[in-house]
Coordinates of C-alpha atoms (C1' of nucleotides) in Angstrom, one line a residue:
Chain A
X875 CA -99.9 12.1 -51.1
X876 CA -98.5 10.4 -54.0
X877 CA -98.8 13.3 -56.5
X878 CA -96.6 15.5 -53.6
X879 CA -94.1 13.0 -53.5
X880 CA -93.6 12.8 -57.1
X881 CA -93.1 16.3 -56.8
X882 CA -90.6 16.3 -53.4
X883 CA -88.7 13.0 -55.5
X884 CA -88.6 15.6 -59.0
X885 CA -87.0 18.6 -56.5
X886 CA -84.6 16.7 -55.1
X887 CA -83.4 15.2 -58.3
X888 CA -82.9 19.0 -59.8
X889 CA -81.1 20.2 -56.7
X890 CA -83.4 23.0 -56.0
X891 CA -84.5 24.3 -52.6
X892 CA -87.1 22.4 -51.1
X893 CA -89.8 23.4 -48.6
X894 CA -92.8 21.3 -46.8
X895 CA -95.1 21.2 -44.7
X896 CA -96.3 18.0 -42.9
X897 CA -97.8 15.9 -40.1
X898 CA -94.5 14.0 -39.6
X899 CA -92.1 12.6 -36.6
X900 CA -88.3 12.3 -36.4
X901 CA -85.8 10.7 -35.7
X902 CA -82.1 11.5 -35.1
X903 CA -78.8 9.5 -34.3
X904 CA -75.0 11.2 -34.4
X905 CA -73.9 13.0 -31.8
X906 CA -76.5 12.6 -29.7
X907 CA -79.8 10.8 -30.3
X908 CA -83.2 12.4 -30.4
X909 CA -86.8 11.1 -30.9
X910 CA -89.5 13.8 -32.1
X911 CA -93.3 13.1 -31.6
X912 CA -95.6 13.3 -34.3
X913 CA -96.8 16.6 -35.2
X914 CA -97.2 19.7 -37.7
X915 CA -93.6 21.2 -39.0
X916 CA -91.9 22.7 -42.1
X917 CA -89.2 21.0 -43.4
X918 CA -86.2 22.9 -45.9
X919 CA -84.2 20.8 -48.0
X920 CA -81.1 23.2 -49.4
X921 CA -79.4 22.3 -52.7
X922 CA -76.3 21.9 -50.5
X923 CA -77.8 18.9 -48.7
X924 CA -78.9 20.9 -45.4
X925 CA -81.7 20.0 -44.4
X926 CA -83.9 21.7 -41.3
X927 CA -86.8 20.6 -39.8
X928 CA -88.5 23.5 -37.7
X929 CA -92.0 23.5 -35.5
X930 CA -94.7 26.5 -36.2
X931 CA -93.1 28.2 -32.9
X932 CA -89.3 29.1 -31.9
X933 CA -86.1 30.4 -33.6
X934 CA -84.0 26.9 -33.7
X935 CA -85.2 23.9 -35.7
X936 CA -85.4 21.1 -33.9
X937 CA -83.8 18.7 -35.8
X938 CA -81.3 19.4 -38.8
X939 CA -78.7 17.8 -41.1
X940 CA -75.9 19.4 -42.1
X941 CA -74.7 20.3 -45.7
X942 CA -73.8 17.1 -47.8
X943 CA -76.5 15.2 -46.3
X944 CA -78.1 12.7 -48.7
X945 CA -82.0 12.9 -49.1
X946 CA -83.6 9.5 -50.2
X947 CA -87.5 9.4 -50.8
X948 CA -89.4 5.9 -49.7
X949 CA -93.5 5.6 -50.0
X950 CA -94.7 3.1 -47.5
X951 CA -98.2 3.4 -48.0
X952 CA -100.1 5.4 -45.8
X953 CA -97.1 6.7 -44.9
X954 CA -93.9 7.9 -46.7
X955 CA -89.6 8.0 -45.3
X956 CA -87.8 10.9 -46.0
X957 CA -84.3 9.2 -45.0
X958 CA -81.5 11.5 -44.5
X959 CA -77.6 10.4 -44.3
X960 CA -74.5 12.2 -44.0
X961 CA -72.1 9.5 -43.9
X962 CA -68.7 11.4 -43.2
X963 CA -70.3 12.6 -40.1
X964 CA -71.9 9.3 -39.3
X965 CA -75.2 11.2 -39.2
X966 CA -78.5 10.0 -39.9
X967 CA -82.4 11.2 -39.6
X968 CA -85.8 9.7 -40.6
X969 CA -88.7 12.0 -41.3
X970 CA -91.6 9.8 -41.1
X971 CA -93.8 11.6 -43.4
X972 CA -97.9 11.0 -41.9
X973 CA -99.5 13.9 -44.2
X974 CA -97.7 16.5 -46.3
X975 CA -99.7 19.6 -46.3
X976 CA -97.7 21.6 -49.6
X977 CA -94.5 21.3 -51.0
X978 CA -92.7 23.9 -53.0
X979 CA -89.2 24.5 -54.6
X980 CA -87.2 27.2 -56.5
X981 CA -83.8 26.9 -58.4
X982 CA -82.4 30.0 -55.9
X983 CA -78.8 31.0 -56.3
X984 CA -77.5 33.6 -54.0
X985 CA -73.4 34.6 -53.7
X986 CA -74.4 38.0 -51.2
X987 CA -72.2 38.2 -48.3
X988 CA -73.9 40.0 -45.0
X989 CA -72.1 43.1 -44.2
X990 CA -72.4 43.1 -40.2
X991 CA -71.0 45.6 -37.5
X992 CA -70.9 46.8 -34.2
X993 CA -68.8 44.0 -33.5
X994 CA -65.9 42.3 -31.6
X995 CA -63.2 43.4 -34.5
X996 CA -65.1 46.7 -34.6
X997 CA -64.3 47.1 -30.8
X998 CA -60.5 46.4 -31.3
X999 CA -60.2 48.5 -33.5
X1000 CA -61.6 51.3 -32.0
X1001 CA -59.4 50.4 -28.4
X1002 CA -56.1 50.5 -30.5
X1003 CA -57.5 53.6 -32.9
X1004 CA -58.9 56.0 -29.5
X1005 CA -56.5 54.6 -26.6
X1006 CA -57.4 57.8 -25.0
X1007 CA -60.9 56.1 -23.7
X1008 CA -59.5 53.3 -22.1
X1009 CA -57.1 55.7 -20.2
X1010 CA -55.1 59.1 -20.3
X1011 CA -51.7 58.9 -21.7
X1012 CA -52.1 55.0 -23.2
X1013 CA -49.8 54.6 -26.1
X1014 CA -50.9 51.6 -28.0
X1015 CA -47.4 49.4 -29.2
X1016 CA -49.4 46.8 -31.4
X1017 CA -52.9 44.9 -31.7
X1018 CA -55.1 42.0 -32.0
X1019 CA -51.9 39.7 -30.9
X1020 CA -52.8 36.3 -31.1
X1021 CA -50.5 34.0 -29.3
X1022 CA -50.2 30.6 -28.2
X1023 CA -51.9 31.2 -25.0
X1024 CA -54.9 33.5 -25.9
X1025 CA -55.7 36.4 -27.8
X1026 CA -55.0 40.3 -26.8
X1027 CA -56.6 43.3 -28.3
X1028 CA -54.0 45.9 -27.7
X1029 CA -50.9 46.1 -25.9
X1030 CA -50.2 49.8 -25.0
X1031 CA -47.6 51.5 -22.4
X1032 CA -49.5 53.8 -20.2
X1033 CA -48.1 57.3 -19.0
X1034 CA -45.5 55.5 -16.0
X1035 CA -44.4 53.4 -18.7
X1036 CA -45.9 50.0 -17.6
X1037 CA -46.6 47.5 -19.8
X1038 CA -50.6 47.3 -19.9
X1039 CA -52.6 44.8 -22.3
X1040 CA -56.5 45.5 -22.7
X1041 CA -59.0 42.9 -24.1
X1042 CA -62.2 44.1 -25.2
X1043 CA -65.4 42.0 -25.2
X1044 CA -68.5 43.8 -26.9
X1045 CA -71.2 42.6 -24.9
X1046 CA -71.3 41.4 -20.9
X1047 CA -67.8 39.7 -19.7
X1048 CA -68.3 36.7 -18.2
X1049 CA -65.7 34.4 -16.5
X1050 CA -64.8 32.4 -19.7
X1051 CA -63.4 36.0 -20.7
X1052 CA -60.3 36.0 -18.6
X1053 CA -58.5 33.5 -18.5
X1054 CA -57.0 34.3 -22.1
X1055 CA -56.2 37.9 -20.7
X1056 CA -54.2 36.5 -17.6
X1057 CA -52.3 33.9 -19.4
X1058 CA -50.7 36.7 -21.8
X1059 CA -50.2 39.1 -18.6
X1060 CA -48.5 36.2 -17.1
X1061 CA -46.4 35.5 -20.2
X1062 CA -45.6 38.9 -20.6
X1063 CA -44.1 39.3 -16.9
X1064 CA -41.9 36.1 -17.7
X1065 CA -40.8 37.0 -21.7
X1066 CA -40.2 40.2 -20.3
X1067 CA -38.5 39.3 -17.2
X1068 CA -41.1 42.2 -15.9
X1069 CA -42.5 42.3 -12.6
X1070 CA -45.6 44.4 -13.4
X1071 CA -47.9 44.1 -16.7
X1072 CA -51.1 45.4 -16.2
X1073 CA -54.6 43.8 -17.4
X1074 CA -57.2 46.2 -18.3
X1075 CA -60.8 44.2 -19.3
X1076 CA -62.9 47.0 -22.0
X1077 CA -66.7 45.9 -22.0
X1078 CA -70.0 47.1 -21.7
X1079 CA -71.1 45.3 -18.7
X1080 CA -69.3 42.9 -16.5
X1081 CA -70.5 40.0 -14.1
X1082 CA -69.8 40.2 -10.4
X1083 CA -68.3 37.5 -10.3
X1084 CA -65.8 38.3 -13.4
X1085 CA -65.2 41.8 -11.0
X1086 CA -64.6 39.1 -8.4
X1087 CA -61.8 37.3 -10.3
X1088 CA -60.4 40.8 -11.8
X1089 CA -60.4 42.0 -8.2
X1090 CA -58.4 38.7 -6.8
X1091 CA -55.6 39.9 -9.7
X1092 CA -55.5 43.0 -9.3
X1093 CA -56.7 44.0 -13.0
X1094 CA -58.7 46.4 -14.0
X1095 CA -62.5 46.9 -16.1
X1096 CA -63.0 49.7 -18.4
X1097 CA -66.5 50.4 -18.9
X1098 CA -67.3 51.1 -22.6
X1099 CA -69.7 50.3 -25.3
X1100 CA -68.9 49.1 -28.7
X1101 CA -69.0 51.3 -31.4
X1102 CA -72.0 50.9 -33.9
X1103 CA -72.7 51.7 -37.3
X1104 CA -74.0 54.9 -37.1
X1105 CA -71.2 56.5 -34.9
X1106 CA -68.7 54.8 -37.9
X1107 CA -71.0 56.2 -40.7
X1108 CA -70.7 59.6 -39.0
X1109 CA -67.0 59.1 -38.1
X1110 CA -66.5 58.0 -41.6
X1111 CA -68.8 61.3 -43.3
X1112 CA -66.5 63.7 -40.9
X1113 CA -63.3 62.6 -42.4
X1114 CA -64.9 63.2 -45.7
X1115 CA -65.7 66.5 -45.0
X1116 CA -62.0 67.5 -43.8
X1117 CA -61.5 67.6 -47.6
Chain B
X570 CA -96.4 40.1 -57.6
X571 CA -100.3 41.6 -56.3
X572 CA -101.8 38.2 -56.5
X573 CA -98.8 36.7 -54.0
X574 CA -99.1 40.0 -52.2
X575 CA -102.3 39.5 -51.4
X576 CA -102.0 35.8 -50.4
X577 CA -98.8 36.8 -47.9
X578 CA -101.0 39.5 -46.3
X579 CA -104.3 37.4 -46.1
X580 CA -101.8 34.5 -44.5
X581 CA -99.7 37.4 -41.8
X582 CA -103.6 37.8 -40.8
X583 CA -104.6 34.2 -40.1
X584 CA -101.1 33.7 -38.4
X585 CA -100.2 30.6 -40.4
X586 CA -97.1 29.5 -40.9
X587 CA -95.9 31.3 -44.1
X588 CA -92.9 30.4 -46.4
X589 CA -92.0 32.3 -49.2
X590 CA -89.2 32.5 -51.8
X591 CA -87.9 35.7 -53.2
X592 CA -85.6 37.5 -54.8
X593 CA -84.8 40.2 -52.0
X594 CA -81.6 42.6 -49.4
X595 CA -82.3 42.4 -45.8
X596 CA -81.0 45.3 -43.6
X597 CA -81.0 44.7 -40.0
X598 CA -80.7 47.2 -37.2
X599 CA -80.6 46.1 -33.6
X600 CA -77.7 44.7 -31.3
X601 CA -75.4 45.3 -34.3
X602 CA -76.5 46.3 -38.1
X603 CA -76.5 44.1 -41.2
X604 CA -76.4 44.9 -44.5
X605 CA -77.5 42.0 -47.4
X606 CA -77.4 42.3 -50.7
X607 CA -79.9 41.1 -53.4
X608 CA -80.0 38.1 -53.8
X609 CA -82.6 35.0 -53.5
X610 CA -83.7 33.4 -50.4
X611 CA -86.6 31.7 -48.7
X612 CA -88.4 33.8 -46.0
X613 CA -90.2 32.0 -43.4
X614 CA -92.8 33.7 -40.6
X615 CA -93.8 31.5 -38.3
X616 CA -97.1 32.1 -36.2
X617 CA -95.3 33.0 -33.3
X618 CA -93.8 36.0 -34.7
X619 CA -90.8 34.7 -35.5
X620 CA -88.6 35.5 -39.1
X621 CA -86.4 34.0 -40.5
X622 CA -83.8 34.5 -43.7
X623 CA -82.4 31.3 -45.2
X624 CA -80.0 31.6 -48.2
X625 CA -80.1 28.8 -50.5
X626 CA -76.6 27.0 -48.7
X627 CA -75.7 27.0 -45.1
X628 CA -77.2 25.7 -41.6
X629 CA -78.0 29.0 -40.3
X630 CA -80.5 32.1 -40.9
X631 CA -78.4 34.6 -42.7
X632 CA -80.8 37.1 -40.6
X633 CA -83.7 36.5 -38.2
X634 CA -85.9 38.0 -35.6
X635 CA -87.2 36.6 -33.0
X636 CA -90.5 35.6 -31.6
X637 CA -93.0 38.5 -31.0
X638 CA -92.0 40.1 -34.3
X639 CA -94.8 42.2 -36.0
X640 CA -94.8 41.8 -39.8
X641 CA -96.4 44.6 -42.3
X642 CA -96.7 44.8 -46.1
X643 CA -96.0 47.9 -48.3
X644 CA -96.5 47.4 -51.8
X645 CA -94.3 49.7 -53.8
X646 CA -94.2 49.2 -57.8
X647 CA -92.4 47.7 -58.7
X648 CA -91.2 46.1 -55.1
X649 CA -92.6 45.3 -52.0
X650 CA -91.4 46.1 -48.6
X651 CA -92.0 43.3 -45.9
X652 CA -91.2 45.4 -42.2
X653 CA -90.6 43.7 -39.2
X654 CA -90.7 45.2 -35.9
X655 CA -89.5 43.8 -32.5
X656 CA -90.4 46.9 -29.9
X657 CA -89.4 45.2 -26.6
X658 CA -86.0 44.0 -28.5
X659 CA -85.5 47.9 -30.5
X660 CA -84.9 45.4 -33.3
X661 CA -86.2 45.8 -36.8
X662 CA -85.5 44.2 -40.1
X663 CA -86.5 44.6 -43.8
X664 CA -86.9 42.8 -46.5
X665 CA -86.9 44.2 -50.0
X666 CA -89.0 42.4 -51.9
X667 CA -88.2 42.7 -56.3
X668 CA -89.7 39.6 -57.1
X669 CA -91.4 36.6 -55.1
X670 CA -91.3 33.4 -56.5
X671 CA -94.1 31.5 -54.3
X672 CA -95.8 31.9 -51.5
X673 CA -97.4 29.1 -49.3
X674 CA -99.0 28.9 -45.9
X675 CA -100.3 26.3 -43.5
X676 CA -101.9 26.4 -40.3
X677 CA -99.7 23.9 -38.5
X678 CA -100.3 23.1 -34.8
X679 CA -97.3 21.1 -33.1
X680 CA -97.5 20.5 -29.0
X681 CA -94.5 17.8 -29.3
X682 CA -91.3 18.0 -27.4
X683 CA -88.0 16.5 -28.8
X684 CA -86.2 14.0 -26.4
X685 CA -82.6 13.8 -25.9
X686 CA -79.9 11.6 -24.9
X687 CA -76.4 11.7 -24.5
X688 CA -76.1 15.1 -23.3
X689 CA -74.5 16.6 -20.2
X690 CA -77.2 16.0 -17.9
X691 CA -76.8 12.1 -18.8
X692 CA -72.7 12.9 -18.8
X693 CA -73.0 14.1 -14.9
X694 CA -75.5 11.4 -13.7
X695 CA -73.2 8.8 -15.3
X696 CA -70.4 10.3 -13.3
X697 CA -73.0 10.3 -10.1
X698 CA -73.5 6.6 -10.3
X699 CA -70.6 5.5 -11.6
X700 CA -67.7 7.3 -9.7
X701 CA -65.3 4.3 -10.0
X702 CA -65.3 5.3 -13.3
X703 CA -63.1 8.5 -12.5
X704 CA -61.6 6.6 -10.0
X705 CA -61.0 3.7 -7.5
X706 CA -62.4 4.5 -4.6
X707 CA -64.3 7.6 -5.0
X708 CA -68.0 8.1 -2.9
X709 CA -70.1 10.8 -4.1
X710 CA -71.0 13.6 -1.4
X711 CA -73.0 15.4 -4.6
X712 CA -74.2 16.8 -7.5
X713 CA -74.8 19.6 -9.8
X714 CA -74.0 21.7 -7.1
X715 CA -75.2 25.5 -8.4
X716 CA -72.7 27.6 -6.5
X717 CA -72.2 31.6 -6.2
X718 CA -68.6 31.1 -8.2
X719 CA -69.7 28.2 -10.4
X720 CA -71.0 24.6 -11.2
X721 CA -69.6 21.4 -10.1
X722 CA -71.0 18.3 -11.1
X723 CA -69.9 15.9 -8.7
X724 CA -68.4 16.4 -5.2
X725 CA -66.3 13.4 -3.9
X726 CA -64.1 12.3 -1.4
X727 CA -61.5 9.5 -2.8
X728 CA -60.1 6.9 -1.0
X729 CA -57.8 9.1 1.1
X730 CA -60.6 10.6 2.7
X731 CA -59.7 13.8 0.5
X732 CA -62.4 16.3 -0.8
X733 CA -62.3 16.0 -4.9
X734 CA -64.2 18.0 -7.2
X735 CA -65.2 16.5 -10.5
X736 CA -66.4 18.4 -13.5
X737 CA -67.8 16.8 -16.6
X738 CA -67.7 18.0 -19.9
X739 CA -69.2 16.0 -23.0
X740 CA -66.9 17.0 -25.7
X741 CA -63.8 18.7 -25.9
X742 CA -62.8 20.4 -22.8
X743 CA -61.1 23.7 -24.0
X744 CA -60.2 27.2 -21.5
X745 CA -63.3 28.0 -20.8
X746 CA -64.4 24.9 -19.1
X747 CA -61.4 25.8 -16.3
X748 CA -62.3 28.7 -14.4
X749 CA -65.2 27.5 -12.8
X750 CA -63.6 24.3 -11.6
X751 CA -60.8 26.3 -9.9
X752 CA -62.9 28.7 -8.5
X753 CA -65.4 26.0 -7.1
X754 CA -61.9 24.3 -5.6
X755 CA -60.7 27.4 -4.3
X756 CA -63.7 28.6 -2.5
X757 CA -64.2 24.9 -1.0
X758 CA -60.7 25.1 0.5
X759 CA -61.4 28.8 2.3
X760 CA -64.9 27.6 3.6
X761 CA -64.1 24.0 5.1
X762 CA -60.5 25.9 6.2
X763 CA -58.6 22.6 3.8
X764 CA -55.3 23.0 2.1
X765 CA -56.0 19.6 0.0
X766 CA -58.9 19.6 -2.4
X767 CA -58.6 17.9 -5.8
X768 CA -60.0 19.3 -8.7
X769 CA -60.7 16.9 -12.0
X770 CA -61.8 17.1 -14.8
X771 CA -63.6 14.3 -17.0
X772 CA -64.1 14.8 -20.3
X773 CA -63.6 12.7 -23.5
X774 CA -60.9 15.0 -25.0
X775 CA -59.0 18.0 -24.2
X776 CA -57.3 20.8 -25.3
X777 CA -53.4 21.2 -25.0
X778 CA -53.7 24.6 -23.6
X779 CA -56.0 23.3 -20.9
X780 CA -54.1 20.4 -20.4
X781 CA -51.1 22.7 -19.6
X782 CA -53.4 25.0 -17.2
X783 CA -54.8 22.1 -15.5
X784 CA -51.0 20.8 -15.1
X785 CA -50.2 24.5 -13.1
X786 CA -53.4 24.3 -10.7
X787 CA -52.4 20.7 -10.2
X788 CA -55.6 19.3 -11.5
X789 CA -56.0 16.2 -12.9
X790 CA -57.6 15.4 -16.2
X791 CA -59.6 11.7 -16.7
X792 CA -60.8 11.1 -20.4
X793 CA -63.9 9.7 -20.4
X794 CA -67.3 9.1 -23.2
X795 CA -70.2 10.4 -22.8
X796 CA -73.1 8.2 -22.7
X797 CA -75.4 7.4 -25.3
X798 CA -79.1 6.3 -25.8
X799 CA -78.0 2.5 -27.0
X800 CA -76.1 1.9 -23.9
X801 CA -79.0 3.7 -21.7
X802 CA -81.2 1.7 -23.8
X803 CA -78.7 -1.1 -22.8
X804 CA -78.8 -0.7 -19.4
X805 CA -82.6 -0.5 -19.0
X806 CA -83.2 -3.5 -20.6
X807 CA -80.4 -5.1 -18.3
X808 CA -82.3 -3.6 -14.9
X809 CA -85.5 -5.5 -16.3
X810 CA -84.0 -9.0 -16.8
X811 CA -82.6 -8.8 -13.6
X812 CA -86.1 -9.5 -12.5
Chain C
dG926 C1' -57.7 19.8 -40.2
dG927 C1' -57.4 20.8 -35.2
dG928 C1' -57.6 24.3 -31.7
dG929 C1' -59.1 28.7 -29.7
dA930 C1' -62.5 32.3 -29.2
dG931 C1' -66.6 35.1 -30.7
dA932 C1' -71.7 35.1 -31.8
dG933 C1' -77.0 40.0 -33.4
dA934 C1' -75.0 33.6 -30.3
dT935 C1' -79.7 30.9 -28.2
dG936 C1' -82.0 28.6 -24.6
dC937 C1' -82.5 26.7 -20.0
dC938 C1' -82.5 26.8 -15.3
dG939 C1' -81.8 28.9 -10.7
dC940 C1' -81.9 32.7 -7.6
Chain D
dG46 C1' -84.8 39.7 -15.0
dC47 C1' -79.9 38.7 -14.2
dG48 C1' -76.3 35.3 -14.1
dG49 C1' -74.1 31.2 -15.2
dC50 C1' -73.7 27.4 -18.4
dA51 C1' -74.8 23.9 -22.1
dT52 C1' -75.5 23.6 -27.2
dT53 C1' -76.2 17.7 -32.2
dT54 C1' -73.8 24.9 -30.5
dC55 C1' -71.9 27.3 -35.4
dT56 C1' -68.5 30.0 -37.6
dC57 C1' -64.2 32.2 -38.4
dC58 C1' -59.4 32.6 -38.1
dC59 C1' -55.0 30.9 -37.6
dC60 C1' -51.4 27.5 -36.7

DNA sequence: GGGGAGAGATGCCGC
DNA sequence: GCGGCATTTCTCCCC
């Protein structure tokens, strides 16, 4: 025990990133207060001062501090305190420290950004660059408006001239999706001094009772899945090859 | 690089929980694609199948794969390939391996479950037994009422013999919070055939664009704490010196 | 820094 | 399994 503490105190001093394993229990108070039964988990100490504690099952951990948490070591023999503090958040957690099975740690540095796609800003983009799948005759007049009241993805004139604004959602729409869209139809009709704007919803998949609520407006749902990587790597090779 | 190799393999077999550190890029493909460049991270597979990707700053997995992954080795002078396969999910990641930097596993066992207070379960029970809290007057019909078009936490009816619907939130109550609330209202005023019912809202803050749709429905809004464990504590310890 | 909305959201519960 | 909703949500973007 002691000659692992030595080395968890040594890590913490250098900064590096920190990982154990241990028969521990925890303790939080913040936000909400939470007490942990002793048992087997790993716990990551980051050089930013994040600090995750995670069982040997699930995706979450299920206790964490966030970065600029302070990590102070105490041995209390048989047992050691890992005592964690993040005082501008008024944050602290106690790992009471039973057994520590390894502990290991690395000087990593890392500046790579993930690259990601196939999402929500991916499926703007595609509603204000192919109008045409939404509907025949759309002609988009500008994009990813955000206003006061909510956020818009394109605002187009369809083919009777009407004012129509689409939101797109890349996954299933739920309720909490439209109330953003209405507010700007509703704005629209009064900046405008216009009796009819139209609200189109772009999604994969919508809920009933979203259709419900669409229904009660009179707005409409576009079905429509979000473009992914591939398609853009092709779209992207095509225009190449017009050269 | 063979000797930790062969320690990571021997460890994916006995279903330990594994942690490892590496210099490594991560592509993802699934419900959207990722792209990571190299860079140095820790790695930890847990026995359930689950992977995560931890950079050396942040809170969350920079990438991840959830439980019921299936992890195989390639070794490929002079990297190693580390594939992970999700079949129900079509998800699969890799990790590029150019350089490991240590490699430990343990077979941790952990049955405990994390207990919490101060969440919106002990929000809407608060508001349950405490109703004069909202309001003089109110008596609780009640609670948690799972509905086709929403959730409602607790149905009243205040001193004017009034039906009024009371939705808790724990933090800040922003948009999204709304729409189930005015549906629940709505739908109670078709089915009892009522003009009047009341729709508020308790929360301890709330947003101004809320505030201003709450205003139009003619909702009211009643700022209010969630409670915490001291005060449960508090309480508890009240009930048993009353006898 | 506060507010609004998305997220490869995740996880839980109810039907 | 779908749907609705909370989460110590977290993170990004924009005012």
């Amino acid at each position: 025990m002691q000659a692992k503490l030595q080395k968890l105190i040594a890590a913490l001093a250098s900064r590096e990133s920190i990982v154990l394993a241990a028969d521990c229990e925890v303790f939080y108070e913040g936000k909400a207060e939470t007490v942990l039964a002793r048992g087997h988990r790993l716990i990551i100490i980051k050089k930013d001062g994040t600090v995750l504690v995670h069982q040997p099952e699930g995706n979450h951990p299920i206790n964490y501090m966030k970065a600029g948490t302070e990590c102070t070591v105490l041995y209390d023999p048989p047992k050691a305190i890992l005592n964690c503090m993040h005082i501008a958040f008024g944050d602290s957690m106690e790992v009471v420290l039973h057994e520590i099975y390894f502990v290991e740690s690395s000087p990593l540095s890392d500046g790579a950004k993930i690259q990601l796609t196939g999402n929500e800003r991916d499926m703007s983009d595609m509603l204000y660059e192919n109008p045409y799948r939404i509907e025949k005759g759309l002609i988009p007049v500008s994009k990813e408006e955000q206003t006061k009241y909510g956020f818009i993805d394109v605002l187009c004139y369809d083919e009777n001239n009407c004012l129509a604004a689409a939101a797109g959602i890349r996954s299933m729409a739920h309720l909490a999706a439209l109330p953003s869209l209405r507010r700007y139809v509703e704005k629209m009709k009064q900046s405008k001094g216009i009796e009819n704007v139209r609200g189109i919803l772009v999604a994969p998949m919508i809920t009933e009772n979203a259709k419900h609520m669409l229904k009660d407006w009179n707005f409409s749902f576009v079905a429509m899945d979000p473009p992914k990587f591939r398609e853009k790597l092709k779209k992207s090779q095509a225009k190449l090859s017009d050269f």
